PDB file of C-alpha atoms in Angstrom:
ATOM      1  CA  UNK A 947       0.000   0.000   0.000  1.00 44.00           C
ATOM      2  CA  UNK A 948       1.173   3.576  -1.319  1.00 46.00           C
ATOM      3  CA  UNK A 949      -0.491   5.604   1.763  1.00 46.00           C
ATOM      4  CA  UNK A 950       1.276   6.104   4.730  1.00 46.00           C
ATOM      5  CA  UNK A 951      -0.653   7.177   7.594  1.00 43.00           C
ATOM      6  CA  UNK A 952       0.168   9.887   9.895  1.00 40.00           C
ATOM      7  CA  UNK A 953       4.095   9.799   9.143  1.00 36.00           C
ATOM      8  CA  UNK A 954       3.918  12.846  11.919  1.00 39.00           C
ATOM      9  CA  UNK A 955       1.586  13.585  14.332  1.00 41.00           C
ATOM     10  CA  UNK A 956       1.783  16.680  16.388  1.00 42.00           C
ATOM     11  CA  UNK A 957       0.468  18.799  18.607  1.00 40.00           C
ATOM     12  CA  UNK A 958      -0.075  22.387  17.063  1.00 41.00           C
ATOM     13  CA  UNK A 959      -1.839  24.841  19.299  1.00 42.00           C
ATOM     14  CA  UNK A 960      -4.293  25.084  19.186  1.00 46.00           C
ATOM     15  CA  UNK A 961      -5.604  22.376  16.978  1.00 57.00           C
ATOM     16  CA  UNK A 962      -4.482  19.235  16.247  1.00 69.00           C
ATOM     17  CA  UNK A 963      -2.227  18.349  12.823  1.00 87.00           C
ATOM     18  CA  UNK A 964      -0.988  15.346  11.369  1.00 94.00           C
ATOM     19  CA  UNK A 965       1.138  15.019   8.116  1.00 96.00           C
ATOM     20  CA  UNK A 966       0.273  11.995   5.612  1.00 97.00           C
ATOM     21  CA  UNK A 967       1.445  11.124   2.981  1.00 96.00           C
ATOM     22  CA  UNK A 968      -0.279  10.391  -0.806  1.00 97.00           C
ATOM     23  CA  UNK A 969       0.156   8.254  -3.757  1.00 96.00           C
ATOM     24  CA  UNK A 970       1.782  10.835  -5.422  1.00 96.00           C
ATOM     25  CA  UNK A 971       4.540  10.729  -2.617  1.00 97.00           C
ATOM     26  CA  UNK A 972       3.729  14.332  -1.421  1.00 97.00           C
ATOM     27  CA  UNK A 973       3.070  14.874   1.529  1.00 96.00           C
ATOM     28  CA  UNK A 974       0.595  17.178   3.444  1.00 96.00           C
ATOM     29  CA  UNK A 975      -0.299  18.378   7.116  1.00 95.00           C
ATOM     30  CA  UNK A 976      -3.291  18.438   8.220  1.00 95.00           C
ATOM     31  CA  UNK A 977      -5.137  20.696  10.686  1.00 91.00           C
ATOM     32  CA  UNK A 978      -9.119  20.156  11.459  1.00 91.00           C
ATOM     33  CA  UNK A 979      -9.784  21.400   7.860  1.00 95.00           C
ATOM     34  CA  UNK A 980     -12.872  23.044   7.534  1.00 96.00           C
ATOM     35  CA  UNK A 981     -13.398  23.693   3.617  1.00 98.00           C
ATOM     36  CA  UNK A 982     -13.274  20.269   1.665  1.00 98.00           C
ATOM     37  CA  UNK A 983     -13.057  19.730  -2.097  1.00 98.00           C
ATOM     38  CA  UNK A 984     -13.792  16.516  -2.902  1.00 98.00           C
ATOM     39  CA  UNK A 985     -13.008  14.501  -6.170  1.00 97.00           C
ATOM     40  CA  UNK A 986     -14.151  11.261  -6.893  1.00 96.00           C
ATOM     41  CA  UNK A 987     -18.180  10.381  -5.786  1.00 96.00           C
ATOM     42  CA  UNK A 988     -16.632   7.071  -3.303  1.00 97.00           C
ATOM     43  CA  UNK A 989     -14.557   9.542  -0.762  1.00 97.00           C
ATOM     44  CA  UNK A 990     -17.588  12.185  -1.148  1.00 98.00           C
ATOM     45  CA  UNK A 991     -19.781   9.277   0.413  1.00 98.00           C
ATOM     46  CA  UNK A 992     -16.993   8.048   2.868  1.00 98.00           C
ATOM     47  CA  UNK A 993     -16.461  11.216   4.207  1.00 98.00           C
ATOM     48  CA  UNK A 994     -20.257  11.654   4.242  1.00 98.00           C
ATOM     49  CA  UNK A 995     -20.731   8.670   6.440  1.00 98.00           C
ATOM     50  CA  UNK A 996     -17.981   9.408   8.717  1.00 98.00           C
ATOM     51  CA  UNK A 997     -20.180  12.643   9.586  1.00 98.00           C
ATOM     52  CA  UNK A 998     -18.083  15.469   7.908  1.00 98.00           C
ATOM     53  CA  UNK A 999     -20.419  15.782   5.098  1.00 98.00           C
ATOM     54  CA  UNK A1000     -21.338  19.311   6.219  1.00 98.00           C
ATOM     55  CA  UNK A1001     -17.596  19.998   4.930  1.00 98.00           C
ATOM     56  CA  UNK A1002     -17.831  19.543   1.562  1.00 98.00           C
ATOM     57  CA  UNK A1003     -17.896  22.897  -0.502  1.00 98.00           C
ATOM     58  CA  UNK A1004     -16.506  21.457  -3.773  1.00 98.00           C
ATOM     59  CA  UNK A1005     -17.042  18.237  -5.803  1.00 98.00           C
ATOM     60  CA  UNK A1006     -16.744  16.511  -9.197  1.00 96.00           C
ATOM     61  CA  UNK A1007     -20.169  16.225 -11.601  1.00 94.00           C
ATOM     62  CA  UNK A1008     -19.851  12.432 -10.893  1.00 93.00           C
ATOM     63  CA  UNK A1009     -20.601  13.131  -7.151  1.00 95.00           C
ATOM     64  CA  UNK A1010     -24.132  12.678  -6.563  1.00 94.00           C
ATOM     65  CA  UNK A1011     -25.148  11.517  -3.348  1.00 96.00           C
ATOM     66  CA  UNK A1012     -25.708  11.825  -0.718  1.00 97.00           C
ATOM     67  CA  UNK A1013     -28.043  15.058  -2.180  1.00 97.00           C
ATOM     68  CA  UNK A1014     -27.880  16.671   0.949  1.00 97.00           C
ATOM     69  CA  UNK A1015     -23.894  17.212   0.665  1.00 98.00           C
ATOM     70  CA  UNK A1016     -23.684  17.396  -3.555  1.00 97.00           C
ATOM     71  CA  UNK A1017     -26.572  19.195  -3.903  1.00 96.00           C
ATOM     72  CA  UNK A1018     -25.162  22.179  -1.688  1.00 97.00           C
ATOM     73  CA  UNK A1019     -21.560  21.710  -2.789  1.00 98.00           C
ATOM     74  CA  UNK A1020     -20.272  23.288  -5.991  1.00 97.00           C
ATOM     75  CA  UNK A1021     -20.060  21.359  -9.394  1.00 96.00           C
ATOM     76  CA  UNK A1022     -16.751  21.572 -10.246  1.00 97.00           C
ATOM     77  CA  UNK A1023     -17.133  19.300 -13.332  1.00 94.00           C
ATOM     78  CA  UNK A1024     -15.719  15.904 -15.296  1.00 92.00           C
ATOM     79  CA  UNK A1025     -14.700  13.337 -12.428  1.00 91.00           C
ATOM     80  CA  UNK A1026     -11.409  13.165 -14.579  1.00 91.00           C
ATOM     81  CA  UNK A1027     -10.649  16.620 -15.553  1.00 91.00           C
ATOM     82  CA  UNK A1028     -11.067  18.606 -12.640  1.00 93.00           C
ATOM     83  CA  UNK A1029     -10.357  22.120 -13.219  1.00 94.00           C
ATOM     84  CA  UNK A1030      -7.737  23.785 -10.644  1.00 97.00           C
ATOM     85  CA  UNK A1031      -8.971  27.389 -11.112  1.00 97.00           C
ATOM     86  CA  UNK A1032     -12.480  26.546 -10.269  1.00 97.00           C
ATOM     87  CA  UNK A1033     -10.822  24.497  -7.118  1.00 98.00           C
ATOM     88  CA  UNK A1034      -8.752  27.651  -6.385  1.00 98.00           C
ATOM     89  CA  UNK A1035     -11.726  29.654  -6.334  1.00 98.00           C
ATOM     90  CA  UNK A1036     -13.394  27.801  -3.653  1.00 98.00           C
ATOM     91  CA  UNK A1037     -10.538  28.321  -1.441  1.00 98.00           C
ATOM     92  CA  UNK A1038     -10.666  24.926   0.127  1.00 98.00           C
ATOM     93  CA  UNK A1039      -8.021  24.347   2.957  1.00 95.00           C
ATOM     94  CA  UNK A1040      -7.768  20.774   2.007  1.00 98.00           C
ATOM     95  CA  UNK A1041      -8.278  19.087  -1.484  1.00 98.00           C
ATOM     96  CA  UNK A1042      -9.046  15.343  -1.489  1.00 98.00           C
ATOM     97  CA  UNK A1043      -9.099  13.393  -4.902  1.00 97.00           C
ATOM     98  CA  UNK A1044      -8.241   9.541  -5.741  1.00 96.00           C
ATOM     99  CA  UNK A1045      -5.643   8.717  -8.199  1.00 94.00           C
ATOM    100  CA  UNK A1046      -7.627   8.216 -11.064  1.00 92.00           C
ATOM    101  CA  UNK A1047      -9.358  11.556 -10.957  1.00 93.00           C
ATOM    102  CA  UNK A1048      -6.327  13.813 -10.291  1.00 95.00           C
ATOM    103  CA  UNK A1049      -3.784  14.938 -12.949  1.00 95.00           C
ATOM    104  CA  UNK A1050      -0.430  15.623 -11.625  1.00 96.00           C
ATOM    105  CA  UNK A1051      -0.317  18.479 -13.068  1.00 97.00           C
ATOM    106  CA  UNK A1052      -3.526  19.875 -12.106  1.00 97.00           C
ATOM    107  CA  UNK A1053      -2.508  19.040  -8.581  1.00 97.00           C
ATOM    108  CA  UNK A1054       0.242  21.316  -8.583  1.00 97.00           C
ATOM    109  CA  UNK A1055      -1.081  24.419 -10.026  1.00 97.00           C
ATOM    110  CA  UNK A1056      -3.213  24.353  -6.954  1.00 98.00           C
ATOM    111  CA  UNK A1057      -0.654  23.376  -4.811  1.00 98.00           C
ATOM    112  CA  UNK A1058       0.911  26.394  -5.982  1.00 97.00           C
ATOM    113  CA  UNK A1059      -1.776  28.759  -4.675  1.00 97.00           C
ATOM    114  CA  UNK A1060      -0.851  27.372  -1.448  1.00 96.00           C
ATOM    115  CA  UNK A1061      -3.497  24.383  -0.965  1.00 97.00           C
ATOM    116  CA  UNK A1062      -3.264  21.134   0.617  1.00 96.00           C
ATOM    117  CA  UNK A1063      -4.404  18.283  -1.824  1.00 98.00           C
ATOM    118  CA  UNK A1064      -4.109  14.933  -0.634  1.00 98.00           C
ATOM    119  CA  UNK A1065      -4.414  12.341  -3.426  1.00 98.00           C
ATOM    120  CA  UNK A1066      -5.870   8.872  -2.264  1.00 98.00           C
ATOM    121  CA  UNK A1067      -4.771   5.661  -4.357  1.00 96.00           C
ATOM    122  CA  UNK A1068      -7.527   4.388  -7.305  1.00 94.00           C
ATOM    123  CA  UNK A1069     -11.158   3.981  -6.097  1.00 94.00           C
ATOM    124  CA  UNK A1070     -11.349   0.740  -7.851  1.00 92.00           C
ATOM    125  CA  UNK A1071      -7.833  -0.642  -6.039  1.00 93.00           C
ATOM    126  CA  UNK A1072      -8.125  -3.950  -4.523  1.00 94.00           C
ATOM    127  CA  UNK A1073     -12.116  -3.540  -4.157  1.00 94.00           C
ATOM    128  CA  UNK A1074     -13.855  -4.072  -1.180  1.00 95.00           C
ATOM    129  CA  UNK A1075     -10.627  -4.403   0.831  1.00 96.00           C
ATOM    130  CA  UNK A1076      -9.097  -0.879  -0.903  1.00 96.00           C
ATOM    131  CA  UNK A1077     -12.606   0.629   0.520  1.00 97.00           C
ATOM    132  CA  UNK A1078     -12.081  -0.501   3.914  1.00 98.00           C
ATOM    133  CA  UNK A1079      -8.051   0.930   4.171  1.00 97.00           C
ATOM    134  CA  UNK A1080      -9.707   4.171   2.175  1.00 98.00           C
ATOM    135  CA  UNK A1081     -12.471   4.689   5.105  1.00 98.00           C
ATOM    136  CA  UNK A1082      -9.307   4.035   7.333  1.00 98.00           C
ATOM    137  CA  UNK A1083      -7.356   6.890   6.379  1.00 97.00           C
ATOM    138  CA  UNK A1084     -10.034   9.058   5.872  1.00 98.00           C
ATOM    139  CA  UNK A1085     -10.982   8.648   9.333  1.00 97.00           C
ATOM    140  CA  UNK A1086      -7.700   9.482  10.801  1.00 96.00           C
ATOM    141  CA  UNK A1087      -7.491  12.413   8.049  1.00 97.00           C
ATOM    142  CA  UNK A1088     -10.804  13.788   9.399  1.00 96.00           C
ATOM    143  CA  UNK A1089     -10.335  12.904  13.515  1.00 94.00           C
ATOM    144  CA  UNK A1090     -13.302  10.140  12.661  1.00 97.00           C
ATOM    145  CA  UNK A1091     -11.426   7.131  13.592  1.00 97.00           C
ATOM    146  CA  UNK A1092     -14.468   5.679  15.530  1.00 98.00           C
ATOM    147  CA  UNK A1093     -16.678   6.220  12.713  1.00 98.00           C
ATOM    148  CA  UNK A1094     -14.772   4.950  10.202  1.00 98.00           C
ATOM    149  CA  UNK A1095     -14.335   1.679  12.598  1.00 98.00           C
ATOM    150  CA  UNK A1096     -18.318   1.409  12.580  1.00 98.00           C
ATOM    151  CA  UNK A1097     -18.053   1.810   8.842  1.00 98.00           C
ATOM    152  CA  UNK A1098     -15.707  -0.739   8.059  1.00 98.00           C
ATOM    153  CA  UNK A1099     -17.670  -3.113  10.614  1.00 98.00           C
ATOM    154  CA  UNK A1100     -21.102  -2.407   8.534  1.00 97.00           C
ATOM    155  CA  UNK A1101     -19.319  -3.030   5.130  1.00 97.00           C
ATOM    156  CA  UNK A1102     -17.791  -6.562   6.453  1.00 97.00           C
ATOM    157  CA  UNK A1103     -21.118  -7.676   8.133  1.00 97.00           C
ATOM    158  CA  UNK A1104     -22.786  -6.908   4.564  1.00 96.00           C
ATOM    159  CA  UNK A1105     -20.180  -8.478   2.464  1.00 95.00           C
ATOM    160  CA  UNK A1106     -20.890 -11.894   5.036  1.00 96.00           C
ATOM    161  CA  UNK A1107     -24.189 -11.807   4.457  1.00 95.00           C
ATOM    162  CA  UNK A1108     -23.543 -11.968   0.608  1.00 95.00           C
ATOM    163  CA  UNK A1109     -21.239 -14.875   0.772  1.00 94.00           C
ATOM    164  CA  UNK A1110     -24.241 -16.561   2.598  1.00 95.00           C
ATOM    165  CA  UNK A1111     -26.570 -15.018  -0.174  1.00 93.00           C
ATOM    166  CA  UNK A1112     -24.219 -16.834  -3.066  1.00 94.00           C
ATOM    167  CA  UNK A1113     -24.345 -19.770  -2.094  1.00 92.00           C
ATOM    168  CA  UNK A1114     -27.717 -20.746  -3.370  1.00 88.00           C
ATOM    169  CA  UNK A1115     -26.285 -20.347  -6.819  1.00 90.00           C
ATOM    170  CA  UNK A1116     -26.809 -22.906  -9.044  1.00 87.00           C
ATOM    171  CA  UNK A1117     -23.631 -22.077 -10.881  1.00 90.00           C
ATOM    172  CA  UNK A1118     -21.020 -19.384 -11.367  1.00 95.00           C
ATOM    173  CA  UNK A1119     -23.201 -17.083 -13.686  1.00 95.00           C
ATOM    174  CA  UNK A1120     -20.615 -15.060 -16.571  1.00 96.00           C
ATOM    175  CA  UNK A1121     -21.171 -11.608 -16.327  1.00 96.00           C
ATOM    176  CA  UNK A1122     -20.203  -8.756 -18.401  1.00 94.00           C
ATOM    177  CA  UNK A1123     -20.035  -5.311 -17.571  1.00 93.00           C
ATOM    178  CA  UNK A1124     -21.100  -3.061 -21.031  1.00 92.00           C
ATOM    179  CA  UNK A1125     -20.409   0.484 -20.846  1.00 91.00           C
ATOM    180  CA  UNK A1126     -22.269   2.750 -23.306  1.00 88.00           C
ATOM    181  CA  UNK A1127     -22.229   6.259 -23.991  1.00 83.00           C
ATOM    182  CA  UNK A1128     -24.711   5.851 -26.868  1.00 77.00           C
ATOM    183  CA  UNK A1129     -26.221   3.429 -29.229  1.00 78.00           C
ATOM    184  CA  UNK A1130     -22.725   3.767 -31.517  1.00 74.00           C
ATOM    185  CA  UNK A1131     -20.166   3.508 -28.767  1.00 77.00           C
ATOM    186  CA  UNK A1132     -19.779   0.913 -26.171  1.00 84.00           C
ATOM    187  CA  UNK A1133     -16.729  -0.330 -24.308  1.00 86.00           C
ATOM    188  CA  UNK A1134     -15.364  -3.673 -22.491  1.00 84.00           C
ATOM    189  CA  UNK A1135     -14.212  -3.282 -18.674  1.00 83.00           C
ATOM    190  CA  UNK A1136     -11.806  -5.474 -17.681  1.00 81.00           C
ATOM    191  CA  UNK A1137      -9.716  -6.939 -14.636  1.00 84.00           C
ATOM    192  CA  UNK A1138      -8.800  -4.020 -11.707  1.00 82.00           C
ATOM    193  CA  UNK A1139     -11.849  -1.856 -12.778  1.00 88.00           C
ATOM    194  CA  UNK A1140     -14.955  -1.424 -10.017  1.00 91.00           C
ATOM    195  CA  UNK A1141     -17.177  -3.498 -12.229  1.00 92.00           C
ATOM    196  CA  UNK A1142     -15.145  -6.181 -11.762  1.00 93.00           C
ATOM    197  CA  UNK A1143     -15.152  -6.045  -8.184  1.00 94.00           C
ATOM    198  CA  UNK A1144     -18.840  -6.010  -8.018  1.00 96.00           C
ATOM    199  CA  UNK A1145     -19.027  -9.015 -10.252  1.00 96.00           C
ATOM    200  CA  UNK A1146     -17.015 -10.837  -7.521  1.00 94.00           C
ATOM    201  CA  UNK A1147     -18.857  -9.887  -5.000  1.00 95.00           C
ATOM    202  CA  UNK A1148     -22.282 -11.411  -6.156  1.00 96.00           C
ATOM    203  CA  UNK A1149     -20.066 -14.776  -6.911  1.00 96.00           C
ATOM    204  CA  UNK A1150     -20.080 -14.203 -10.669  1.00 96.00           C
ATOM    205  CA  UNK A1151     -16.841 -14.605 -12.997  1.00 95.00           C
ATOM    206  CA  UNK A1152     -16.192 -11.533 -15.036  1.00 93.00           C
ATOM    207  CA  UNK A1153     -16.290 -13.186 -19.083  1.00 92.00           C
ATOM    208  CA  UNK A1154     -14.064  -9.746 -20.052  1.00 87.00           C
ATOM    209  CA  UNK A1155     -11.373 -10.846 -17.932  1.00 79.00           C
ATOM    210  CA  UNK A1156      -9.304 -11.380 -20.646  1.00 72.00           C
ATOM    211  CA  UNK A1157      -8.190  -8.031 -20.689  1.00 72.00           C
ATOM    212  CA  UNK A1158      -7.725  -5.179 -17.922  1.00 74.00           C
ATOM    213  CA  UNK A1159      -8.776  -1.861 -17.766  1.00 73.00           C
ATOM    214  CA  UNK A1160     -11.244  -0.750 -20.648  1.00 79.00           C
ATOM    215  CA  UNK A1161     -10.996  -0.935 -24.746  1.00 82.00           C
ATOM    216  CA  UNK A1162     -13.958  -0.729 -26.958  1.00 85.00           C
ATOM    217  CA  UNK A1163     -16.232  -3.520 -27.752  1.00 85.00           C
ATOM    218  CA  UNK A1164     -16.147  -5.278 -31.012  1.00 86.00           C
ATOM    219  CA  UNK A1165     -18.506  -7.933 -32.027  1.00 88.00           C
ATOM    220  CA  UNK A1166     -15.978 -11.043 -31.536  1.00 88.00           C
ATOM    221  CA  UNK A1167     -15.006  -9.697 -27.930  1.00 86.00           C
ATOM    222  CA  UNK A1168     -18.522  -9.917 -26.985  1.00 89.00           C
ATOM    223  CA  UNK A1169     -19.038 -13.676 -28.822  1.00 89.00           C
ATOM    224  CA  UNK A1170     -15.662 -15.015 -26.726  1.00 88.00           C
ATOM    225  CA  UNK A1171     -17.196 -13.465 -23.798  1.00 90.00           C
ATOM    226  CA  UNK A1172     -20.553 -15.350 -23.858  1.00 94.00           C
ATOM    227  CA  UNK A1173     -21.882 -14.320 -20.958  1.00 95.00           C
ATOM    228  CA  UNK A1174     -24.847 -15.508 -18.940  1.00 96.00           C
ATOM    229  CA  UNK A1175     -25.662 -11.539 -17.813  1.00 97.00           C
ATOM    230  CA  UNK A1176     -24.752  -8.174 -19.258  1.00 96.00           C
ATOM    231  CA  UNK A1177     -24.671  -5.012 -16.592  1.00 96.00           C
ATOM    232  CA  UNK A1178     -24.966  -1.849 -17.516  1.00 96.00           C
ATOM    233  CA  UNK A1179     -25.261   1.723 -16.204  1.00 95.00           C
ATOM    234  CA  UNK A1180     -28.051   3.116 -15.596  1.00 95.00           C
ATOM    235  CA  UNK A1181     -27.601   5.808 -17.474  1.00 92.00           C
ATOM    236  CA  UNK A1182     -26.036   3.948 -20.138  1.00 93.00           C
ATOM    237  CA  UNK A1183     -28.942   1.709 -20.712  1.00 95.00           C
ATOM    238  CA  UNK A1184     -31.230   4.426 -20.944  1.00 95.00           C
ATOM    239  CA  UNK A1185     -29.121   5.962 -23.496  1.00 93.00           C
ATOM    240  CA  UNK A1186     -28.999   3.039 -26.162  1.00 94.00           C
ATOM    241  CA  UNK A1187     -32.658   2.794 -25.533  1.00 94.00           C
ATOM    242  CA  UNK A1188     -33.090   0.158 -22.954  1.00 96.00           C
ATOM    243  CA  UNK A1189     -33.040  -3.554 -23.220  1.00 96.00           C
ATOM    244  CA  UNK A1190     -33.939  -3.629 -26.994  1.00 96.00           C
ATOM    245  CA  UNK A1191     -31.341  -0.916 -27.700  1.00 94.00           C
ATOM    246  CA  UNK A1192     -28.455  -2.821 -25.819  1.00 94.00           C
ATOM    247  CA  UNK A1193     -29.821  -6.094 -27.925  1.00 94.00           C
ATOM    248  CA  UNK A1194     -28.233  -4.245 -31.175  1.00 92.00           C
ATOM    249  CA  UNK A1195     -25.044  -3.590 -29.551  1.00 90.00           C
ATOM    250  CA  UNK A1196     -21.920  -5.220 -31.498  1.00 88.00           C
ATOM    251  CA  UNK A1197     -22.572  -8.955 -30.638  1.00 92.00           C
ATOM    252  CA  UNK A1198     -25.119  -8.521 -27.523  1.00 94.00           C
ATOM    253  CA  UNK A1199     -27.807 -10.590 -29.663  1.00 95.00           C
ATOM    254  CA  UNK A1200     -25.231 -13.596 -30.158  1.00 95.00           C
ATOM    255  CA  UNK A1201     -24.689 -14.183 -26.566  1.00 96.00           C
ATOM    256  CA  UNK A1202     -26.483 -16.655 -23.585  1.00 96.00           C
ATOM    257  CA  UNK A1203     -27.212 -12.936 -21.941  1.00 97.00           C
ATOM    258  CA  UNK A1204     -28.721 -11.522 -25.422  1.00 96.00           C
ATOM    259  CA  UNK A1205     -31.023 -14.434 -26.226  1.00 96.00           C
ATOM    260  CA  UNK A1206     -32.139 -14.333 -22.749  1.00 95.00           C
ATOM    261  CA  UNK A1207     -32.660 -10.814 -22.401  1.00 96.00           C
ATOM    262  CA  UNK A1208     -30.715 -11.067 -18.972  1.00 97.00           C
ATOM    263  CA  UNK A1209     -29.419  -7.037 -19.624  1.00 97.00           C
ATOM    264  CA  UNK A1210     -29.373  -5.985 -15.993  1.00 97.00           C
ATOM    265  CA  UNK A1211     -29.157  -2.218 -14.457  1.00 96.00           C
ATOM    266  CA  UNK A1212     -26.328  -0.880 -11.908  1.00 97.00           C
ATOM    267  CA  UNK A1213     -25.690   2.315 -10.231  1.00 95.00           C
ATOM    268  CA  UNK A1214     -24.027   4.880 -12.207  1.00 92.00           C
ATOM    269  CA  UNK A1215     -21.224   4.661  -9.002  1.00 92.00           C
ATOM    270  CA  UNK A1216     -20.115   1.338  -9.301  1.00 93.00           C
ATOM    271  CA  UNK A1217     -16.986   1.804 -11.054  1.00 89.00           C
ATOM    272  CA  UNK A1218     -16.048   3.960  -7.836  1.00 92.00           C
ATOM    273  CA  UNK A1219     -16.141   1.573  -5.293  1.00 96.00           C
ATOM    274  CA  UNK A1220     -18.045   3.179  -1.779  1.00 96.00           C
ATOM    275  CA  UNK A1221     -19.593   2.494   0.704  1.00 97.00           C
ATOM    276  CA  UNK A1222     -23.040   1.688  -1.084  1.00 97.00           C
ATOM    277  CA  UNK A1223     -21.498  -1.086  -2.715  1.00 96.00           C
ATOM    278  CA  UNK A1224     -21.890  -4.312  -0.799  1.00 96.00           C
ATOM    279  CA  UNK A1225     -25.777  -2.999  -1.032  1.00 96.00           C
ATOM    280  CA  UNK A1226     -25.292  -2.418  -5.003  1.00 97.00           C
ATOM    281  CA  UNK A1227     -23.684  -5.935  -5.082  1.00 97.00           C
ATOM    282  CA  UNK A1228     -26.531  -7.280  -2.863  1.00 96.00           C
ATOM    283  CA  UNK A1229     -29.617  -6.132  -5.524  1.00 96.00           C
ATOM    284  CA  UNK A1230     -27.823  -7.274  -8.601  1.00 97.00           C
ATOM    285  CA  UNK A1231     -27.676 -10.651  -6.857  1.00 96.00           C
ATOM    286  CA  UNK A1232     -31.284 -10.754  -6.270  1.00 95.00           C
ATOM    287  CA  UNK A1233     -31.932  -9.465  -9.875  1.00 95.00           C
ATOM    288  CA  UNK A1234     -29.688 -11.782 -11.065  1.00 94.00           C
ATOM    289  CA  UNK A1235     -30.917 -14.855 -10.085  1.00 92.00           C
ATOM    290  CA  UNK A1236     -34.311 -14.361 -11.574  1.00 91.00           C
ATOM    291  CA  UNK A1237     -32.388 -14.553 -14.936  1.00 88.00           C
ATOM    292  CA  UNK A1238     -30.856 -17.852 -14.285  1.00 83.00           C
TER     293      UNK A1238
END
């Protein structure tokens, strides 16, 4: 693990400070911060269950719940191309954003108007167990350590209760998570990518694990896939025109999933693994099995 928590801690009068350290190697102190920008919709809903919600003055357009913190906090765009001078402008005294979402260089033009930004490793790293060391840190970051405990409890008592969920399976379903911007553009998600995780965690075997990351989707990908299920965004299913629309997708129609119409909806979130996930993972399941 990249993080390093609380290389320092000190006492600085009259409030206390730590210093940690990111992915990115740099390291920042600390000091009950009171103006958070937030990039990347899983720590927005960490630090929203850890009770510091009321923080939050800045996040990313793919930050959408809890309402009662994005709704209030400014849109500061695309999860992936945050813009610093909108960032500056909020004049946060701490910036948090995961690897993924932060550009090294967009990190230090607002490190060089004098702001702390603290970049946490990929949202998708190591799923359910990357969660559980991000609620962690973000805990100690934010003086929640109790919370965070409580968190990390409720996310391993729901995971448990999916292992017991599984095991009425008749078999180890193939799933395949589509992603589609439009009826003419679709791409494969691979190993190390939040859809995968989730696929694990309702006992499935991911039929795109041939590759990692993401690539687009050609008609022979899909037919060596064969899966049993296709998932999709929401928002991507609605935007190829449901069920039928994802049917014409290069080789949906070919597949065990396709001939069965088993084309199931996720949360727009999932590829950001937080704490909702175990309960995103738990209503696929239940959808799921009504397909096989």
């Amino acid at each position: 693990m990249k993080i390093i928590f609380a290389l320092s801690i000190f006492i600085s009068s009259p409030l206390f400070a730590a210093t940690f350290t990111g992915v990115d190697g740099k390291k920042v102190v600390v000091s009950n911060p009171q103006r958070l920008v937030v990039i990347n919709s899983s720590s927005v809903e960490i630090i929203s269950a850890l009770g510091k919600g009321e923080k939050i003055v800045g996040v990313d357009a793919g930050s959408q719940f809890p309402e009662e913190v994005t709704k209030k906090a400014q849109n500061l765009g695309h999860p992936y191309r945050p813009g610093a001078e909108g960032v500056i402008s909020l004049k946060p005294d701490l910036v948090i954003a995961n690897e993924e979402n932060m550009p090294a260089a967009t990190a230090e033009q607002i490190r060089s108007a004098k702001i702390q930004v603290l970049v946490l490793e990929n949202s998708a790293k190591d799923g359910l167990e990357g969660l559980k060391r991000r609620v962690t840190l973000l805990g100690d970051v934010l003086e929640a350590k109790e919370k965070a405990l409580e968190l990390n409890k409720e996310i391993e008592a729901d995971v448990a209760a999916l292992q017991v969920e599984i095991k009425s399976l008749k078999k180890t379903p193939k799933i395949f998570f589509l992603y589609a911007h439009g009826p003419g553009t679709a791409f494969i998600y691979g190993q190390a990518t939040g859809s995968h995780y989730l696929i694990e965690a309702v006992g499935g075997k991911n039929s795109a694990d041939f590759t990692t990351g993401t690539k687009p989707l050609t008609a022979e990908a899909m037919v060596q896939a064969s899966p049993d299920v296709i998932i999709m965004l929401g928002r991507g299913l609605k935007a190829v025109g449901g069920v039928e629309g994802a049917l014409k997708l290069s080789g949906v129609s070919l597949t065990p999933a396709g001939k069965n119409k088993a084309i199931l909806q996720v949360d727009d979130s999932i590829r950001w693994i937080g704490p909702r996930f175990p309960g995103f993972a738990k209503e696929l399941l239940q959808e799921m099995k009504k397909t096989l």
